[in-house]
Short mmCIF file of C-alpha atoms in Angstrom, two decimals:
data_model
loop_
_atom_site.label_atom_id
_atom_site.label_comp_id
_atom_site.label_asym_id
_atom_site.label_seq_id
_atom_site.Cartn_x
_atom_site.Cartn_y
_atom_site.Cartn_z
CA UNK A 17 121.57 85.16 84.21
CA UNK A 18 118.46 85.22 86.40
CA UNK A 19 117.44 81.93 87.98
CA UNK A 20 113.84 82.33 86.81
CA UNK A 21 113.09 84.42 83.74
CA UNK A 22 109.77 85.79 82.59
CA UNK A 23 108.65 88.25 79.96
CA UNK A 24 107.43 91.21 82.04
CA UNK A 25 104.84 92.19 79.40
CA UNK A 26 102.38 93.79 79.75
CA UNK A 27 100.11 91.45 77.87
CA UNK A 28 96.99 93.36 76.84
CA UNK A 29 94.14 91.06 75.80
CA UNK A 30 90.38 91.44 75.31
CA UNK A 31 87.90 89.69 77.54
CA UNK A 32 87.33 86.12 76.44
CA UNK A 33 90.77 85.72 74.91
CA UNK A 34 93.17 82.89 75.62
CA UNK A 35 96.61 83.97 76.81
CA UNK A 36 99.74 81.99 77.63
CA UNK A 37 102.81 82.90 79.66
CA UNK A 38 106.10 81.06 79.65
CA UNK A 39 108.87 81.03 82.20
CA UNK A 40 112.33 79.46 82.05
CA UNK A 41 114.50 78.32 84.91
CA UNK A 42 118.24 77.79 84.92
CA UNK A 43 118.84 75.18 87.62
CA UNK A 44 118.13 71.59 86.61
CA UNK A 45 118.02 70.69 90.32
CA UNK A 46 114.85 72.72 90.83
CA UNK A 47 112.23 70.51 92.39
CA UNK A 48 108.89 72.23 92.68
CA UNK A 49 107.20 74.92 90.66
CA UNK A 50 104.30 77.25 91.25
CA UNK A 51 102.41 80.14 89.75
CA UNK A 52 101.54 82.95 92.14
CA UNK A 53 99.20 85.83 91.39
CA UNK A 54 99.90 89.33 92.70
CA UNK A 55 97.41 92.16 92.45
CA UNK A 56 98.68 95.73 92.43
CA UNK A 57 100.14 96.67 95.83
CA UNK A 58 99.04 93.38 97.36
CA UNK A 59 100.83 90.27 98.54
CA UNK A 60 101.46 87.27 96.25
CA UNK A 61 98.91 84.47 96.51
CA UNK A 62 99.33 80.90 95.32
CA UNK A 63 97.46 80.31 92.08
CA UNK A 64 98.49 76.74 91.39
CA UNK A 65 101.27 74.21 91.65
CA UNK A 66 102.88 72.91 88.46
CA UNK A 67 103.40 69.20 87.91
CA UNK A 68 105.23 67.30 85.19
CA UNK A 69 101.95 65.72 84.16
CA UNK A 70 100.35 69.16 83.86
CA UNK A 71 97.43 70.33 85.90
CA UNK A 72 94.24 72.25 85.32
CA UNK A 73 92.09 74.34 87.60
CA UNK A 74 89.05 75.74 85.86
CA UNK A 75 90.21 78.15 83.18
CA UNK A 76 93.87 77.82 84.21
CA UNK A 77 96.27 75.17 82.94
CA UNK A 78 99.90 74.83 84.02
CA UNK A 79 102.55 72.72 82.31
CA UNK A 80 106.13 71.82 83.19
CA UNK A 81 108.74 70.75 80.66
CA UNK A 82 111.81 69.57 82.55
CA UNK A 83 113.80 68.71 79.42
CA UNK A 84 113.57 72.29 78.16
CA UNK A 85 113.39 73.81 81.66
CA UNK A 86 110.30 75.88 81.13
CA UNK A 87 106.92 76.30 82.75
CA UNK A 88 103.78 77.64 81.16
CA UNK A 89 100.46 79.05 82.31
CA UNK A 90 97.45 79.13 80.00
CA UNK A 91 94.39 81.21 80.83
CA UNK A 92 91.26 80.58 78.80
CA UNK A 93 88.25 82.87 78.50
CA UNK A 94 90.04 85.78 80.20
CA UNK A 95 88.03 87.86 82.67
CA UNK A 96 88.60 91.45 83.71
CA UNK A 97 89.38 90.09 87.18
CA UNK A 98 92.33 88.12 85.79
CA UNK A 99 94.25 91.40 85.42
CA UNK A 100 97.26 91.00 87.71
CA UNK A 101 100.94 90.08 87.74
CA UNK A 102 101.68 86.38 87.46
CA UNK A 103 104.84 85.23 89.21
CA UNK A 104 106.66 82.06 88.19
CA UNK A 105 108.26 80.39 91.21
CA UNK A 106 110.61 77.50 91.79
CA UNK A 107 112.00 75.82 94.88
CA UNK A 108 114.87 73.44 95.47
CA UNK A 109 115.27 70.74 98.04
CA UNK A 110 115.87 71.53 101.66
CA UNK A 111 114.57 74.83 102.95
CA UNK A 112 111.49 75.63 100.92
CA UNK A 113 112.91 78.97 99.83
CA UNK A 114 110.85 80.38 96.96
CA UNK A 115 112.75 81.78 93.96
CA UNK A 116 110.57 84.18 92.02
CA UNK A 117 110.69 85.45 88.48
CA UNK A 118 110.07 89.16 87.97
CA UNK A 119 106.47 88.54 86.99
CA UNK A 120 104.35 88.95 83.87
CA UNK A 121 101.68 91.62 83.88
CA UNK A 122 98.31 90.83 82.32
CA UNK A 123 95.75 93.49 81.49
CA UNK A 124 92.36 92.21 80.34
CA UNK A 125 90.35 94.89 78.53
CA UNK A 126 86.57 95.02 78.08
CA UNK B 20 90.67 82.17 107.82
CA UNK B 21 93.97 82.65 109.66
CA UNK B 22 96.27 85.25 108.19
CA UNK B 23 99.82 86.50 108.51
CA UNK B 24 99.82 89.91 110.19
CA UNK B 25 102.36 92.63 109.47
CA UNK B 26 102.85 96.14 110.79
CA UNK B 27 103.20 98.88 109.93
CA UNK B 28 101.61 98.70 106.50
CA UNK B 29 103.45 101.82 105.33
CA UNK B 30 106.60 103.49 106.57
CA UNK B 31 108.31 106.65 105.37
CA UNK B 32 111.71 107.41 106.81
CA UNK B 33 114.78 109.44 106.06
CA UNK B 34 118.03 107.80 105.11
CA UNK B 35 120.32 106.94 108.01
CA UNK B 36 117.32 106.42 110.30
CA UNK B 37 116.42 103.08 111.88
CA UNK B 38 113.24 101.21 110.92
CA UNK B 39 111.63 98.04 112.23
CA UNK B 40 108.96 95.78 110.83
CA UNK B 41 106.90 93.23 112.71
CA UNK B 42 105.35 89.97 111.57
CA UNK B 43 103.00 87.55 113.31
CA UNK B 44 102.71 84.29 111.35
CA UNK B 45 99.72 81.99 111.24
CA UNK B 46 99.38 80.25 114.59
CA UNK B 47 101.31 76.99 114.71
CA UNK B 48 103.45 77.73 111.65
CA UNK B 49 107.02 76.72 112.37
CA UNK B 50 108.72 78.39 109.40
CA UNK B 51 108.80 82.14 108.86
CA UNK B 52 110.27 83.97 105.88
CA UNK B 53 111.10 87.61 105.20
CA UNK B 54 111.18 88.63 101.53
CA UNK B 55 111.97 91.98 99.92
CA UNK B 56 110.25 93.03 96.71
CA UNK B 57 111.64 95.97 94.78
CA UNK B 58 109.18 97.62 92.39
CA UNK B 59 109.00 95.72 89.11
CA UNK B 60 110.78 92.65 90.45
CA UNK B 61 109.78 89.44 92.15
CA UNK B 62 110.26 88.95 95.90
CA UNK B 63 113.69 87.83 97.09
CA UNK B 64 114.32 85.93 100.31
CA UNK B 65 116.15 87.86 103.00
CA UNK B 66 115.96 85.44 105.91
CA UNK B 67 114.24 82.20 106.89
CA UNK B 68 113.53 80.96 110.41
CA UNK B 69 112.72 77.47 111.59
CA UNK B 70 111.14 78.12 114.99
CA UNK B 71 113.64 80.54 116.59
CA UNK B 72 116.66 79.46 114.53
CA UNK B 73 117.93 81.07 111.35
CA UNK B 74 117.95 78.57 108.48
CA UNK B 75 119.06 80.87 105.66
CA UNK B 76 120.25 84.46 105.87
CA UNK B 77 122.65 84.35 102.95
CA UNK B 78 120.94 87.28 101.18
CA UNK B 79 120.52 89.45 104.27
CA UNK B 80 122.80 92.54 104.19
CA UNK B 81 124.12 91.94 107.67
CA UNK B 82 125.94 95.25 107.96
CA UNK B 83 122.58 97.00 108.24
CA UNK B 84 119.84 94.41 108.50
CA UNK B 85 119.00 92.21 111.46
CA UNK B 86 116.16 89.79 112.13
CA UNK B 87 115.01 87.89 115.15
CA UNK B 88 112.31 85.46 116.17
CA UNK B 89 113.10 85.11 119.83
CA UNK B 90 110.28 82.84 121.00
CA UNK B 91 109.74 81.13 117.69
CA UNK B 92 106.48 82.96 117.08
CA UNK B 93 106.49 86.57 115.89
CA UNK B 94 109.47 88.20 114.23
CA UNK B 95 111.08 91.61 113.80
CA UNK B 96 113.18 92.81 110.87
CA UNK B 97 115.30 95.89 111.47
CA UNK B 98 117.26 98.17 109.17
CA UNK B 99 119.85 100.54 110.59
CA UNK B 100 120.78 102.82 108.95
CA UNK B 101 118.23 102.88 106.13
CA UNK B 102 119.49 103.71 102.64
CA UNK B 103 117.61 105.00 99.59
CA UNK B 104 117.96 101.60 97.92
CA UNK B 105 116.04 99.94 100.76
CA UNK B 106 112.77 101.39 99.44
CA UNK B 107 110.69 98.31 98.70
CA UNK B 108 107.88 96.13 100.00
CA UNK B 109 108.89 93.81 102.82
CA UNK B 110 106.82 90.64 102.84
CA UNK B 111 106.54 88.11 105.63
CA UNK B 112 105.39 84.57 104.91
CA UNK B 113 104.87 81.46 106.98
CA UNK B 114 104.43 77.75 106.41
CA UNK B 115 103.31 74.97 108.64
CA UNK B 116 106.22 72.56 108.60
CA UNK B 117 109.95 72.68 108.31
CA UNK B 118 110.22 74.30 104.92
CA UNK B 119 109.58 71.43 102.56
CA UNK B 120 109.59 72.56 98.95
CA UNK B 121 105.99 71.48 98.38
CA UNK B 122 104.56 73.40 101.31
CA UNK B 123 102.35 76.39 100.71
CA UNK B 124 103.70 79.69 102.00
CA UNK B 125 101.13 82.23 103.13
CA UNK B 126 102.08 85.85 102.72
CA UNK B 127 101.16 88.80 104.87
CA UNK B 128 100.01 92.12 103.33
CA UNK B 129 103.54 93.52 103.43
CA UNK B 130 105.14 96.71 104.73
CA UNK B 131 105.81 99.31 102.07
CA UNK B 132 108.96 101.28 102.93
CA UNK B 133 109.95 104.57 101.36
CA UNK B 134 113.35 106.00 102.25
CA UNK B 135 113.80 109.71 101.48
#
């Protein structure tokens, strides 16, 4: 079983739609969680950290459910520029090593 | 804005040849990571350095891969001999401190390797 699991998609949505991605993790010792965005043939870039209390950054909302061991990302009012792969990431104590899911691809259509 | 530099950006080689990738982290960043990303998958850590010391190389195929960060600044990742399955993007990342889980890692643009 993969340590971090995501639905690879692709998710095809029209502009203006609301879309949500979920991600599950297998290790209850996981400490920190992030969403990274990766454009085609580019490096991953940090989108946002994920906290137990949930956090929001503009049109993006991230939630963490430790009891069920899943993380979610909600994107409201999708833009064409949101088209990318969204990587769910966890870390555990000690080294800061990032453990990535395989990514979920989002295509926003006009 | 400071960036992580990597070279070359693209490399095509034949199997059994040797290849080397270079990374220059953001100035002052103590921790340096090498990740490998196979097409359609997320990046996976190969090796992590704290200054010049290896912190984690548990996923590095040591029979063919080697990595060094001799002066605790820039780093080189080498593959010898390259195999077809090594075709992937090799990403370098750095972070300021000693690898705390909350620290932001900054990624370089990657080296895309194709082994023929």
